[in-house]
mmCIF file with all atom_site columns, C-alpha atoms and ligand atoms in Angstrom:
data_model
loop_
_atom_site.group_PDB
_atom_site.id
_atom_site.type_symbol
_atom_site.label_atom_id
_atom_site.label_alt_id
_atom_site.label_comp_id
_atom_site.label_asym_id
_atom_site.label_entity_id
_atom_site.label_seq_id
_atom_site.pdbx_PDB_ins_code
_atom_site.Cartn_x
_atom_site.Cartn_y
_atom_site.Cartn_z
_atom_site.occupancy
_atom_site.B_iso_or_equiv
_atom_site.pdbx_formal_charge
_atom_site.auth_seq_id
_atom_site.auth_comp_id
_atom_site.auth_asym_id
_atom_site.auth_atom_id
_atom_site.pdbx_PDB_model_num
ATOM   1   C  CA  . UNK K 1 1   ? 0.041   18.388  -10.426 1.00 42.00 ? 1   UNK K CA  1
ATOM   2   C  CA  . UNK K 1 2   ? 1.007   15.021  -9.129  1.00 50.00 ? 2   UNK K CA  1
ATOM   3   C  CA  . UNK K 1 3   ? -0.042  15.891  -5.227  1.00 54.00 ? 3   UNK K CA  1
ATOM   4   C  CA  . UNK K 1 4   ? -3.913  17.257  -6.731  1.00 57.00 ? 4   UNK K CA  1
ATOM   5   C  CA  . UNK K 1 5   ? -3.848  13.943  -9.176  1.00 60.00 ? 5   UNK K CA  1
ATOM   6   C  CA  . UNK K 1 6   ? -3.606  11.775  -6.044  1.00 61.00 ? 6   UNK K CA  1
ATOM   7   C  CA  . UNK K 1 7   ? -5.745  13.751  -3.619  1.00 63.00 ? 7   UNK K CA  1
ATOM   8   C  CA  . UNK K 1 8   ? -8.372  13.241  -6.468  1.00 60.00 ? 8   UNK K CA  1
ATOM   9   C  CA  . UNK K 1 9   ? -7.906  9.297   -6.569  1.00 65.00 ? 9   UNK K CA  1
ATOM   10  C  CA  . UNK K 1 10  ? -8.487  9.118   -3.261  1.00 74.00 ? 10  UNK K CA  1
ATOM   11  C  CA  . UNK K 1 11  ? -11.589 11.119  -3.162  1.00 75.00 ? 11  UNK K CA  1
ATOM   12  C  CA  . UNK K 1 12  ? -13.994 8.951   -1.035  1.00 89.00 ? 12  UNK K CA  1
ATOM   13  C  CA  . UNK K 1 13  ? -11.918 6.566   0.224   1.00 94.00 ? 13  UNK K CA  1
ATOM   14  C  CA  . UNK K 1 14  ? -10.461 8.477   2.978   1.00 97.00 ? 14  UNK K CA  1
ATOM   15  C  CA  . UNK K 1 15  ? -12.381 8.936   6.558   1.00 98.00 ? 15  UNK K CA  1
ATOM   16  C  CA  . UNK K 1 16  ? -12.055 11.834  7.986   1.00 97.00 ? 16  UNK K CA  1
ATOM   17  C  CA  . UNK K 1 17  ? -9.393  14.043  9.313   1.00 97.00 ? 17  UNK K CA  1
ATOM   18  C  CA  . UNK K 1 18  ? -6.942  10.976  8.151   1.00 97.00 ? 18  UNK K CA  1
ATOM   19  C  CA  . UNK K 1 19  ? -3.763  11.874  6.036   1.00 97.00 ? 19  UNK K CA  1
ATOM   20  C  CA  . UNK K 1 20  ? -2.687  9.234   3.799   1.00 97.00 ? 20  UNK K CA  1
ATOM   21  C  CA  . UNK K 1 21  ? 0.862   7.695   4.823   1.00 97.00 ? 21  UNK K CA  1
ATOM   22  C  CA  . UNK K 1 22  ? 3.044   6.050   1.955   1.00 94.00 ? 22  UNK K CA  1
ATOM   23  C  CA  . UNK K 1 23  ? 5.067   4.505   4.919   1.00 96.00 ? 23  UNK K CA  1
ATOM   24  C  CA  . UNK K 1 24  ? 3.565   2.020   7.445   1.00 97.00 ? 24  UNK K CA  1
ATOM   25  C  CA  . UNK K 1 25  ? 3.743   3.542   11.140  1.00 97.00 ? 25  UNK K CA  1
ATOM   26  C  CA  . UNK K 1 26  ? 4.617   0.707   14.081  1.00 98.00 ? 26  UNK K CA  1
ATOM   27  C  CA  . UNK K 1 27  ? 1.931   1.624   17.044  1.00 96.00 ? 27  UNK K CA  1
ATOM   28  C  CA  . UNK K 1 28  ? 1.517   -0.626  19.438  1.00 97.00 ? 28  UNK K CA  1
ATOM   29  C  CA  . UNK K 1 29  ? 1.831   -0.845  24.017  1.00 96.00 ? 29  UNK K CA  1
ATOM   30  C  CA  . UNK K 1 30  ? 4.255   -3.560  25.499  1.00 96.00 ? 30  UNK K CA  1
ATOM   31  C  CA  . UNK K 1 31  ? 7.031   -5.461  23.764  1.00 97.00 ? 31  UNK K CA  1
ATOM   32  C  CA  . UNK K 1 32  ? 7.259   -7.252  20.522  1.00 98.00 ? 32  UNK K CA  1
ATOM   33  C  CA  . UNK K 1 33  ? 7.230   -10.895 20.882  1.00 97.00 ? 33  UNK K CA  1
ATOM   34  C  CA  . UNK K 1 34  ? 10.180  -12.364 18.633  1.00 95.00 ? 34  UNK K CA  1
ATOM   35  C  CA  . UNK K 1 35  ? 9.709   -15.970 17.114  1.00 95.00 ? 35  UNK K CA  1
ATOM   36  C  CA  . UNK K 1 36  ? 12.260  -15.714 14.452  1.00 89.00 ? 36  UNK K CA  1
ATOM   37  C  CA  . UNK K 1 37  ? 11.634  -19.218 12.764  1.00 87.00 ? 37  UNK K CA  1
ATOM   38  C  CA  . UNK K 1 38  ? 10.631  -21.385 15.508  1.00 96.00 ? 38  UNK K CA  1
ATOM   39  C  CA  . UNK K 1 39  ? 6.577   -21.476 16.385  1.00 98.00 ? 39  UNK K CA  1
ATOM   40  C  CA  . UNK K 1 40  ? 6.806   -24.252 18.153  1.00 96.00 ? 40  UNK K CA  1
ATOM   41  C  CA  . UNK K 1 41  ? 5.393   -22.425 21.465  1.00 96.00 ? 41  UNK K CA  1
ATOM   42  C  CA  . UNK K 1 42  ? 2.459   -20.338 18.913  1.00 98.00 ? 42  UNK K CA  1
ATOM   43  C  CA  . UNK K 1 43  ? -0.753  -21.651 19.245  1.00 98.00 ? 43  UNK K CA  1
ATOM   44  C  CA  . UNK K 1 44  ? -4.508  -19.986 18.840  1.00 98.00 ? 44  UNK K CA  1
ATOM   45  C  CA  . UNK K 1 45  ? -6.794  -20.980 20.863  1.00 98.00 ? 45  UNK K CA  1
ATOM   46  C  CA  . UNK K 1 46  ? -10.383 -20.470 20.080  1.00 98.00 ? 46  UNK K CA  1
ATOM   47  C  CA  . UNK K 1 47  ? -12.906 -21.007 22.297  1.00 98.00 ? 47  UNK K CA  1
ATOM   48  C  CA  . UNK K 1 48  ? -16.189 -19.372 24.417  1.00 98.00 ? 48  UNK K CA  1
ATOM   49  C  CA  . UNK K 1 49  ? -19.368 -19.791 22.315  1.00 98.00 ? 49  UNK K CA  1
ATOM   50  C  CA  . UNK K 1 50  ? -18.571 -22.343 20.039  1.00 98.00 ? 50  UNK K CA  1
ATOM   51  C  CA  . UNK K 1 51  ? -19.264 -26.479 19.598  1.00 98.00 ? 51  UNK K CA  1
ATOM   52  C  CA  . UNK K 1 52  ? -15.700 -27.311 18.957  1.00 98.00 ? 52  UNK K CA  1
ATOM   53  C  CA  . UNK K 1 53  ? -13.188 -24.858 21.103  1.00 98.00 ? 53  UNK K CA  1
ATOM   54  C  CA  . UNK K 1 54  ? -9.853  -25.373 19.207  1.00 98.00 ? 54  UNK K CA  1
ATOM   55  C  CA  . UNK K 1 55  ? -6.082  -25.112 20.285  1.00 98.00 ? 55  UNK K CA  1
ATOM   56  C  CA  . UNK K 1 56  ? -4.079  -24.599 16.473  1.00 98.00 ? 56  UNK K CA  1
ATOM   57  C  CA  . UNK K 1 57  ? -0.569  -24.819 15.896  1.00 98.00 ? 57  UNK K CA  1
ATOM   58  C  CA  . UNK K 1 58  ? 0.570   -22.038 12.962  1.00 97.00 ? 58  UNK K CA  1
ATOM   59  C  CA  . UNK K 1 59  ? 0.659   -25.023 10.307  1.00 97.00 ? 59  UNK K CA  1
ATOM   60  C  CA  . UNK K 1 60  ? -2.871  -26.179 11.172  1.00 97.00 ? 60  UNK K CA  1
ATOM   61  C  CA  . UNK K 1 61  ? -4.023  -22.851 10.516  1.00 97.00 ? 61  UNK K CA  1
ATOM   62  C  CA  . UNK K 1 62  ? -2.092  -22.647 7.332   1.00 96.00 ? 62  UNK K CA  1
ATOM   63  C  CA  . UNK K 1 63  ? -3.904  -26.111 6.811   1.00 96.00 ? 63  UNK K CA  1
ATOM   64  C  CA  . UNK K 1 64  ? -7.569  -23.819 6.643   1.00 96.00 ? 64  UNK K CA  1
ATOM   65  C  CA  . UNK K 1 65  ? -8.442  -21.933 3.623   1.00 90.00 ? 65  UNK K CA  1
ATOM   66  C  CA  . UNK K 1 66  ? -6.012  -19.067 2.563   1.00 93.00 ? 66  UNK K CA  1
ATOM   67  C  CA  . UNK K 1 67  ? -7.649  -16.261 1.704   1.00 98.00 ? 67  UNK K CA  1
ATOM   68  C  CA  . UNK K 1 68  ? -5.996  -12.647 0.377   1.00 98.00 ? 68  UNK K CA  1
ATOM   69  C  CA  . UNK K 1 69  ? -7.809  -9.569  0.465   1.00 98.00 ? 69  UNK K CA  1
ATOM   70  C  CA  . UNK K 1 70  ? -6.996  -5.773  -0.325  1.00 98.00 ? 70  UNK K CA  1
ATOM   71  C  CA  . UNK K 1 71  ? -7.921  -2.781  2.000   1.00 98.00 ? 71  UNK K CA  1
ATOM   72  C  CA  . UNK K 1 72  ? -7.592  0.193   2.987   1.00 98.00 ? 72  UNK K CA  1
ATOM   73  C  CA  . UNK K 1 73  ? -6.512  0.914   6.877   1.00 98.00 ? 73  UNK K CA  1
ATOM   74  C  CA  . UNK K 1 74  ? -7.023  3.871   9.488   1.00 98.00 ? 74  UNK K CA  1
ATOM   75  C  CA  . UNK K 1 75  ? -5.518  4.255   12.708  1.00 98.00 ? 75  UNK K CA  1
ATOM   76  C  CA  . UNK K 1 76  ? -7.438  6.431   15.318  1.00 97.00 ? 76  UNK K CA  1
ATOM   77  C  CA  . UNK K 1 77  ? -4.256  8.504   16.166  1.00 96.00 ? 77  UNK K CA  1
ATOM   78  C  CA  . UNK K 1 78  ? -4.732  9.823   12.439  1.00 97.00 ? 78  UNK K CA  1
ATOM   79  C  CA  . UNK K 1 79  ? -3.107  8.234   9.544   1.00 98.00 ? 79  UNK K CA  1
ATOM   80  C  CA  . UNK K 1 80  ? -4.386  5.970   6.778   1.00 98.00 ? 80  UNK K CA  1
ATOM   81  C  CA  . UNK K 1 81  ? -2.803  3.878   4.435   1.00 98.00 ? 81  UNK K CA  1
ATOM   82  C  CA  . UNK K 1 82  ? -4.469  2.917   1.173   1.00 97.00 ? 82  UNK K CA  1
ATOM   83  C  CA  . UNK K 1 83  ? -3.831  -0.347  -0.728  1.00 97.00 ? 83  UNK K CA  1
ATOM   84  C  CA  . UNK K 1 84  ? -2.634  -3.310  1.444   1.00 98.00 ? 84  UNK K CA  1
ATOM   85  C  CA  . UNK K 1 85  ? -2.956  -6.707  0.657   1.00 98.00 ? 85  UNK K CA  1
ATOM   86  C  CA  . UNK K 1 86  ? -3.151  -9.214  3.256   1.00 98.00 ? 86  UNK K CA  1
ATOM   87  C  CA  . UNK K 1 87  ? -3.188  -13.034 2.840   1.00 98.00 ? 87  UNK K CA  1
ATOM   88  C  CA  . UNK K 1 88  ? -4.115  -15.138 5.552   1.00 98.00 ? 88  UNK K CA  1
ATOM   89  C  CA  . UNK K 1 89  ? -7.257  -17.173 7.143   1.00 98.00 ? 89  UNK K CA  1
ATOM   90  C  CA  . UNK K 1 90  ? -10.554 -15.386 6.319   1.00 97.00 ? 90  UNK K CA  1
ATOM   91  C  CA  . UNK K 1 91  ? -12.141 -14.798 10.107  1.00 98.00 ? 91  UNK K CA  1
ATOM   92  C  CA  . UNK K 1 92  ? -15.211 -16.393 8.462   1.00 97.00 ? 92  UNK K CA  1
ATOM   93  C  CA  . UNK K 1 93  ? -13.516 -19.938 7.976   1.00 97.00 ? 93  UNK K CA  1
ATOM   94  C  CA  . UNK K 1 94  ? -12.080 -19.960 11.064  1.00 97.00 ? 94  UNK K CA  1
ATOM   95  C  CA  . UNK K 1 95  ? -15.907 -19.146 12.523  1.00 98.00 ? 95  UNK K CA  1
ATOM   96  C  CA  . UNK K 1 96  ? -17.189 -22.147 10.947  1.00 98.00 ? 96  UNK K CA  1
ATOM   97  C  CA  . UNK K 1 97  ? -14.053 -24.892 11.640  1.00 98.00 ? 97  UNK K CA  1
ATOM   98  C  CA  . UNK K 1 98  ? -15.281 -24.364 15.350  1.00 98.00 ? 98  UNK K CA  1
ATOM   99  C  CA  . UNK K 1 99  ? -18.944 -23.750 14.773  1.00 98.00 ? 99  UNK K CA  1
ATOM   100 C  CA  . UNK K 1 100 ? -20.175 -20.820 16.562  1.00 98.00 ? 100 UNK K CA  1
ATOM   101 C  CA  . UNK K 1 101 ? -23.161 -21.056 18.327  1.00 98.00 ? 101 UNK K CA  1
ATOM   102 C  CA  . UNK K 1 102 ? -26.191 -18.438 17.685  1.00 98.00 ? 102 UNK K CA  1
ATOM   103 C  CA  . UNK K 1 103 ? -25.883 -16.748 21.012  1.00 98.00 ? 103 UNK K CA  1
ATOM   104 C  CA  . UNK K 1 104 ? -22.187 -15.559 20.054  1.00 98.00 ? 104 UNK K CA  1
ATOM   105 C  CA  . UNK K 1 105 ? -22.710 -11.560 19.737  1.00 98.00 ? 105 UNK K CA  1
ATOM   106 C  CA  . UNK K 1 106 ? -19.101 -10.135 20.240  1.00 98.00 ? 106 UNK K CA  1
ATOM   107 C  CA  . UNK K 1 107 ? -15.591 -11.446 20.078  1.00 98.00 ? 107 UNK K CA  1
ATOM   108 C  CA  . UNK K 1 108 ? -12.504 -10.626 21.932  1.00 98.00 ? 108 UNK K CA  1
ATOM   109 C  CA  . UNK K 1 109 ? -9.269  -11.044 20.398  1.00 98.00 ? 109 UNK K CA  1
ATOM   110 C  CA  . UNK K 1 110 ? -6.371  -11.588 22.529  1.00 98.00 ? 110 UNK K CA  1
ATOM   111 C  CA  . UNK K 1 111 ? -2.693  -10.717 22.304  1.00 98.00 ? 111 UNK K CA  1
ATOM   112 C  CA  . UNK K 1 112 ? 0.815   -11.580 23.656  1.00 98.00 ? 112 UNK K CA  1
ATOM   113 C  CA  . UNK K 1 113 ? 1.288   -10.244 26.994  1.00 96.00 ? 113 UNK K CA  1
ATOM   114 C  CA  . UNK K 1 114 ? -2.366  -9.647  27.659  1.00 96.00 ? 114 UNK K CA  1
ATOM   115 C  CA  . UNK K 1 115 ? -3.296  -7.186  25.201  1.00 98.00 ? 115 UNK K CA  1
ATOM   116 C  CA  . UNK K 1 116 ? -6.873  -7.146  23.977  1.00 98.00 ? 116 UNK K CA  1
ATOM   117 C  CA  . UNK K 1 117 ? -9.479  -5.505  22.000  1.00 98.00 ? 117 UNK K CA  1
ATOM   118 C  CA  . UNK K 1 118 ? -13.609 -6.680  21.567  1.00 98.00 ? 118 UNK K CA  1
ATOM   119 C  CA  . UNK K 1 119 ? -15.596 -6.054  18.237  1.00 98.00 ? 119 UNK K CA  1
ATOM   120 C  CA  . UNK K 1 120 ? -19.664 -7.311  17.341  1.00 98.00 ? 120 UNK K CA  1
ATOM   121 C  CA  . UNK K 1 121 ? -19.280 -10.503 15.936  1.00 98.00 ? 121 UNK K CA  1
ATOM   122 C  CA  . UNK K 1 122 ? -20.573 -9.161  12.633  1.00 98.00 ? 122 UNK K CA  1
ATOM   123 C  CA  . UNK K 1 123 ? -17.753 -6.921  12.102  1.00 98.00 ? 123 UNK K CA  1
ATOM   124 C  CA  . UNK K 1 124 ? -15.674 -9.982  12.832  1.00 98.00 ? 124 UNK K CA  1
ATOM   125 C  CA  . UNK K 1 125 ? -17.092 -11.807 10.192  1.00 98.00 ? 125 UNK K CA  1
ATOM   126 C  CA  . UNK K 1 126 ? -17.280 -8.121  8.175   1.00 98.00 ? 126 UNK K CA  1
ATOM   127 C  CA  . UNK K 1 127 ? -16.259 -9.861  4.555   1.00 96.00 ? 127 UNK K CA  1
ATOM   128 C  CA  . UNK K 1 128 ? -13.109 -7.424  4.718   1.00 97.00 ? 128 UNK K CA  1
ATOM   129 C  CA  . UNK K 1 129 ? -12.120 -9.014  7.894   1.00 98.00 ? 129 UNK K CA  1
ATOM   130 C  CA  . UNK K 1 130 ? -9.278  -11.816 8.246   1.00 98.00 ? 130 UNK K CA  1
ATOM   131 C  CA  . UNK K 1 131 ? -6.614  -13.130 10.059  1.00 98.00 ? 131 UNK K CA  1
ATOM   132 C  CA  . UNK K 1 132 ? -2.730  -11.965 7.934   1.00 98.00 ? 132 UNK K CA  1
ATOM   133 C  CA  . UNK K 1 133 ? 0.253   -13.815 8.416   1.00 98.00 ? 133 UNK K CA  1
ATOM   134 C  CA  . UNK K 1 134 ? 1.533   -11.954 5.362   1.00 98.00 ? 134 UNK K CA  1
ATOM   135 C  CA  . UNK K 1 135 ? 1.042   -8.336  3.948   1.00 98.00 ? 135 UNK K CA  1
ATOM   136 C  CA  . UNK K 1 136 ? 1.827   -7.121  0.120   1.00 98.00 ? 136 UNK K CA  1
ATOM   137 C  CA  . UNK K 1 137 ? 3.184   -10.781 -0.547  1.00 98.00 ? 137 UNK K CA  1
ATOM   138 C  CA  . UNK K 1 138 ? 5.851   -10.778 2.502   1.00 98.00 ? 138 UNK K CA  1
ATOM   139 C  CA  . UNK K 1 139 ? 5.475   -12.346 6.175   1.00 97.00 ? 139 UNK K CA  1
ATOM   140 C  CA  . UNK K 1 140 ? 4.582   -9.734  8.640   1.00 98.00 ? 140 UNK K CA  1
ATOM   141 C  CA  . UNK K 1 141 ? 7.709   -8.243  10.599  1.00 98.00 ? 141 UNK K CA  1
ATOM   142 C  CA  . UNK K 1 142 ? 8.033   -8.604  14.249  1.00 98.00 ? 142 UNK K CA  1
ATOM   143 C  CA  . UNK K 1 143 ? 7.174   -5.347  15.066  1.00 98.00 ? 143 UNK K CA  1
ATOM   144 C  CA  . UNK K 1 144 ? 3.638   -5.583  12.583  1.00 98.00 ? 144 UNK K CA  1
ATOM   145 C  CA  . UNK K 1 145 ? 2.269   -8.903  14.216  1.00 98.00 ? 145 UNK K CA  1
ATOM   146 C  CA  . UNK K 1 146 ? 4.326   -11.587 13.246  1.00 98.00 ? 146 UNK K CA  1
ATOM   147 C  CA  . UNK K 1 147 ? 3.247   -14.480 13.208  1.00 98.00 ? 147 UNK K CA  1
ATOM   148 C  CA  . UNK K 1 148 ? -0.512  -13.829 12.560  1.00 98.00 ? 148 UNK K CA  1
ATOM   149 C  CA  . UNK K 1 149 ? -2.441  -10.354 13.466  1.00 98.00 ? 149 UNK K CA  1
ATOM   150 C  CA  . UNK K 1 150 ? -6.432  -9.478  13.133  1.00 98.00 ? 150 UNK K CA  1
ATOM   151 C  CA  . UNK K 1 151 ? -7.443  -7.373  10.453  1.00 98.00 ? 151 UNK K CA  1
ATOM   152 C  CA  . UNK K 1 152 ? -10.692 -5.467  10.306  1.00 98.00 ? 152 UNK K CA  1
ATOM   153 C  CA  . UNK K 1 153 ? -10.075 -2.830  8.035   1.00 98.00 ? 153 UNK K CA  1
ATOM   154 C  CA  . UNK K 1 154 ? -13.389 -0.963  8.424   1.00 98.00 ? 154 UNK K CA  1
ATOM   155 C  CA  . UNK K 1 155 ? -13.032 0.013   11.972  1.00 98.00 ? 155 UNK K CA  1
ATOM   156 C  CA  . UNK K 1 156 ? -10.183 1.981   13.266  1.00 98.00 ? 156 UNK K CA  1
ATOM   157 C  CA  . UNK K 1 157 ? -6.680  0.161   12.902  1.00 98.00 ? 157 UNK K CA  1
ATOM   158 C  CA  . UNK K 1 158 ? -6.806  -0.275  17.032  1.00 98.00 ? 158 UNK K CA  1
ATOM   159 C  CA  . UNK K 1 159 ? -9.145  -3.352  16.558  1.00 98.00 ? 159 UNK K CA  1
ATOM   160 C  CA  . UNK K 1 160 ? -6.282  -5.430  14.372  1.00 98.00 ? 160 UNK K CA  1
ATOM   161 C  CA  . UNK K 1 161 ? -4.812  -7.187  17.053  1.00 98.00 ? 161 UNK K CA  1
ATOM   162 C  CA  . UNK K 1 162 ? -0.885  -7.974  16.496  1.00 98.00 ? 162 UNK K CA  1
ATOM   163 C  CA  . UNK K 1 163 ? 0.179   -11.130 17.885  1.00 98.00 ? 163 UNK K CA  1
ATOM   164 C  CA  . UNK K 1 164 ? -3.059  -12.626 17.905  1.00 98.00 ? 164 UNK K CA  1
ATOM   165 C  CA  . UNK K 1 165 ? -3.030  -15.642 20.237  1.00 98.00 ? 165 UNK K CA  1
ATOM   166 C  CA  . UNK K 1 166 ? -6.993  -15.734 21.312  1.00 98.00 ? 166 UNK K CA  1
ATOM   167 C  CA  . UNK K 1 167 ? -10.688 -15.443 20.092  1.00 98.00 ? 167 UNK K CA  1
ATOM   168 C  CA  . UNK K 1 168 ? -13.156 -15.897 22.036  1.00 98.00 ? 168 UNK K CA  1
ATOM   169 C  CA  . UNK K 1 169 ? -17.124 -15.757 21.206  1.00 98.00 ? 169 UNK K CA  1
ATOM   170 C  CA  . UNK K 1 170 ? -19.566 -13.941 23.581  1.00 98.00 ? 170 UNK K CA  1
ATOM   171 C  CA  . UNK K 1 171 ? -22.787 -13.160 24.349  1.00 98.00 ? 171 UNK K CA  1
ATOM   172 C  CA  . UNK K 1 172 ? -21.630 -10.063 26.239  1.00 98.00 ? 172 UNK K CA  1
ATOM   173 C  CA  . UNK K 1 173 ? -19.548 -7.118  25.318  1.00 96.00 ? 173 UNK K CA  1
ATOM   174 C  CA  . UNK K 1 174 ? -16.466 -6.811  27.223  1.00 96.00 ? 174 UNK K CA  1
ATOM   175 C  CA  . UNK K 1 175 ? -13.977 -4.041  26.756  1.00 97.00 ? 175 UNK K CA  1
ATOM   176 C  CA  . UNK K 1 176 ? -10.284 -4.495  25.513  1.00 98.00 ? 176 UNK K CA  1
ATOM   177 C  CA  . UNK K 1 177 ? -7.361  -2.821  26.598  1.00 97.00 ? 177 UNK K CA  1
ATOM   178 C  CA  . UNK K 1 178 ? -8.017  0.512   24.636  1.00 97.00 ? 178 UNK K CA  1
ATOM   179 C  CA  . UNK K 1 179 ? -11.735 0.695   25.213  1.00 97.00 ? 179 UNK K CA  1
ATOM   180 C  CA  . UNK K 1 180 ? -10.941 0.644   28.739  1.00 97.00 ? 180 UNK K CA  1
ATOM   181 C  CA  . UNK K 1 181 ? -8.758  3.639   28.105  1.00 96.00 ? 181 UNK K CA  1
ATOM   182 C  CA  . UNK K 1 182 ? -10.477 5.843   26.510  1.00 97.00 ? 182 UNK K CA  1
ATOM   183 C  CA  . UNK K 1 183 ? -11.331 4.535   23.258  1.00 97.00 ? 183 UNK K CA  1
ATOM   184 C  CA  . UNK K 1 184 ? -14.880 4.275   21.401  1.00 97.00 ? 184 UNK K CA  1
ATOM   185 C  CA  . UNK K 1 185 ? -16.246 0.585   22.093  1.00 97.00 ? 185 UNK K CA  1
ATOM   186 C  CA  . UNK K 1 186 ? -17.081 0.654   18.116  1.00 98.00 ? 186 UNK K CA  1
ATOM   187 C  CA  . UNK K 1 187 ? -14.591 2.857   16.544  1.00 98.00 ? 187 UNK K CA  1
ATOM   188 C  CA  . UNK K 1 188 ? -16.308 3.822   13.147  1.00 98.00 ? 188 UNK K CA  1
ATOM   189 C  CA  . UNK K 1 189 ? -13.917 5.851   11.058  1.00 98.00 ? 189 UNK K CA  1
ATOM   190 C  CA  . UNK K 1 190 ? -16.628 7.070   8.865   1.00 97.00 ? 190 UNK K CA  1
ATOM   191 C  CA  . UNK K 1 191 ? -17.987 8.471   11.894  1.00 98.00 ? 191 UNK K CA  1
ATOM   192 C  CA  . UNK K 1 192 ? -15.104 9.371   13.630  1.00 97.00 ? 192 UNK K CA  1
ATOM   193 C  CA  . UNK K 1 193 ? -15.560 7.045   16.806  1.00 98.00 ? 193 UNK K CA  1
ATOM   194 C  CA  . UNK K 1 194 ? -12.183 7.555   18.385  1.00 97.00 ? 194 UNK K CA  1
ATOM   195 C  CA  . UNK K 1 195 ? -12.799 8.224   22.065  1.00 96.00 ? 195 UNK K CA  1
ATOM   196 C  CA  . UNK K 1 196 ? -15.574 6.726   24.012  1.00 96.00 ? 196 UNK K CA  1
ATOM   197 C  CA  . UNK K 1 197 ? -17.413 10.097  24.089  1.00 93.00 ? 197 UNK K CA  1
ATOM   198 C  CA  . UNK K 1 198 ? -17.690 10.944  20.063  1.00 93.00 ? 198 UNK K CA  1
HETATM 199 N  N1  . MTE X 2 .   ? -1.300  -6.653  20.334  1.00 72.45 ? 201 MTE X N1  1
HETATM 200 C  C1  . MTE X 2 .   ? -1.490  -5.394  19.973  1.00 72.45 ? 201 MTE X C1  1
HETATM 201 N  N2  . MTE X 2 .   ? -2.127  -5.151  18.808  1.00 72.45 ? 201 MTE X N2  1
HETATM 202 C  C2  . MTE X 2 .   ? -2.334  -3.878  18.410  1.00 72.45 ? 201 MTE X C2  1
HETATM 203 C  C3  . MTE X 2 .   ? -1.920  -2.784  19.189  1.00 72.45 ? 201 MTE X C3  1
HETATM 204 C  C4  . MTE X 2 .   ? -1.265  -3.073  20.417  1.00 72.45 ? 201 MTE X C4  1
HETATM 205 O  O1  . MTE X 2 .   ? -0.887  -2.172  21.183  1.00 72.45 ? 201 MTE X O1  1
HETATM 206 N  N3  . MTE X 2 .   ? -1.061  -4.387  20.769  1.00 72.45 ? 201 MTE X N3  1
HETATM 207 N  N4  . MTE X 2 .   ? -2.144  -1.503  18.752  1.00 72.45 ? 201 MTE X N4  1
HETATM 208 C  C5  . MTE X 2 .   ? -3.181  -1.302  17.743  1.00 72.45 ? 201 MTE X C5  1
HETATM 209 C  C6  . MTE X 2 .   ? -3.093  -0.003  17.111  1.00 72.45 ? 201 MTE X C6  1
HETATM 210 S  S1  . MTE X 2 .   ? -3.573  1.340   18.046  1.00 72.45 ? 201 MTE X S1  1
HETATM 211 C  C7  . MTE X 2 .   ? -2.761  0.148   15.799  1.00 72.45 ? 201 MTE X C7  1
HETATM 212 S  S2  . MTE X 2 .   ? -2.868  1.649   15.002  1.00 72.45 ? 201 MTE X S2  1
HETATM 213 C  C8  . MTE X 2 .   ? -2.243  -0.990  15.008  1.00 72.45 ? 201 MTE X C8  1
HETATM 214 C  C9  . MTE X 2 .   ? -0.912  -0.641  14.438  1.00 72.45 ? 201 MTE X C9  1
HETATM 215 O  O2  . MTE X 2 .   ? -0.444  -1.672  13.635  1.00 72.45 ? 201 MTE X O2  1
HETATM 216 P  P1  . MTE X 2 .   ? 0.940   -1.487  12.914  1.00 72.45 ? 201 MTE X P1  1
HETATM 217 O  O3  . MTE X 2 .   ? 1.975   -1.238  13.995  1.00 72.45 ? 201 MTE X O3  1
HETATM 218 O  O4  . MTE X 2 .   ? 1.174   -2.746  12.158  1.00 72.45 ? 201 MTE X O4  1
HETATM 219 O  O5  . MTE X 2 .   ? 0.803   -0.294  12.033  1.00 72.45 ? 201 MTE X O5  1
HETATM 220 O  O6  . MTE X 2 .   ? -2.121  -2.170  15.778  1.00 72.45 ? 201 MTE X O6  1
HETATM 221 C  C10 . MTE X 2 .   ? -3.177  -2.388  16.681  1.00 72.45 ? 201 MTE X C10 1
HETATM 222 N  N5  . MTE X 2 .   ? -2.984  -3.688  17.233  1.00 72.45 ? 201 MTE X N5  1
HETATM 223 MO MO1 . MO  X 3 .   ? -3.903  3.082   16.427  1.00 72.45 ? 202 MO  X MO1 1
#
């Protein structure tokens, strides 16, 4: 039966109480910030715990290593969807091009309109991790993070910032706008980490 042949392939790789979604759900709070071509007012800005804090225009980041990478991805609210590939920056590039210093233990990535989310800076540099601009071989849409959105596949989808426009290296642990909510500061699907008290 082809619905047993595919519950059987993805023995394993699915955390649990996730269904698998052949779609891709749009989830986010607030609006979705529309660029269309011009990203002439996008920048990144990169700075706390690092030797060389950076401001970089879309094209400079371009400019840094592209890497792609395929994962798997689980949002908290209970779907998963198997197989993505991203291309983009890998987070670990972007680490080194400002030099973070040895006291940097967490990140928090910030989004348009204030939006924010904090991870251990190992799961940042997690070698799944990276920064997409593109997803199966297209630019994101608006509405999935367009022009450039965090992905850290191993923790719940929550930590993938959309709209990306901040990272910034800290020796403390900060929450985001979720974790502040509600949400599990870690959010291990594995373990089911959804709300702050599992
Ligand atoms: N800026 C921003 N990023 C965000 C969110 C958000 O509300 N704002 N929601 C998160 C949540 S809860 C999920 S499940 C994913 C959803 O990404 P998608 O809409 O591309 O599926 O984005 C995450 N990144
Ligand atoms: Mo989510």
């Amino acid at each position: 039966m082809y619905f047993g042949k595919e519950k059987e392939q993805n023995e394993g790789r699915v955390p649990p109480n996730q269904k698998v979604t052949s779609g891709w759900p749009v989830l986010h709070v607030g609006n979705v910030p529309y660029y269309k071509d011009d990203l002439s007012n996008w920048d990144l800005t990169i700075d706390g715990l690092v030797e060389r804090p950076a401001v970089l225009s879309f094209d400079e980041l371009l400019a840094l290593q592209d890497v792609e990478k395929e994962n798997d991805i689980h949002c908290v609210t209970g779907w998963s969807k198997l197989d993505n590939r991203w291309q983009g920056v890998s987070t670990r590039v972007l680490a080194e091009h400002v030099s973070v210093k040895a006291d940097a233990k967490f990140v928090m990535l910030f989004a348009e309109e204030g939006w924010s989310t904090d991870l251990p800076i190992e799961d940042f540099l997690h070698e799944t991790s990276l920064l997409a601009h593109s997803h199966n071989g297209e630019r994101l849409t608006p509405e999935h993070g367009y022009p450039l959105r965090a992905v850290i596949p191993h923790l719940y989808f929550w930590k993938s910032a959309k709209w990306i426009r901040g990272i910034r290296f800290q020796s403390e642990n900060e929450q985001g706008f979720w974790e502040r909510n509600g949400y599990h500061m870690y959010g291990n699907p594995w373990k089911e980490q959804r709300f702050a008290w599992d």
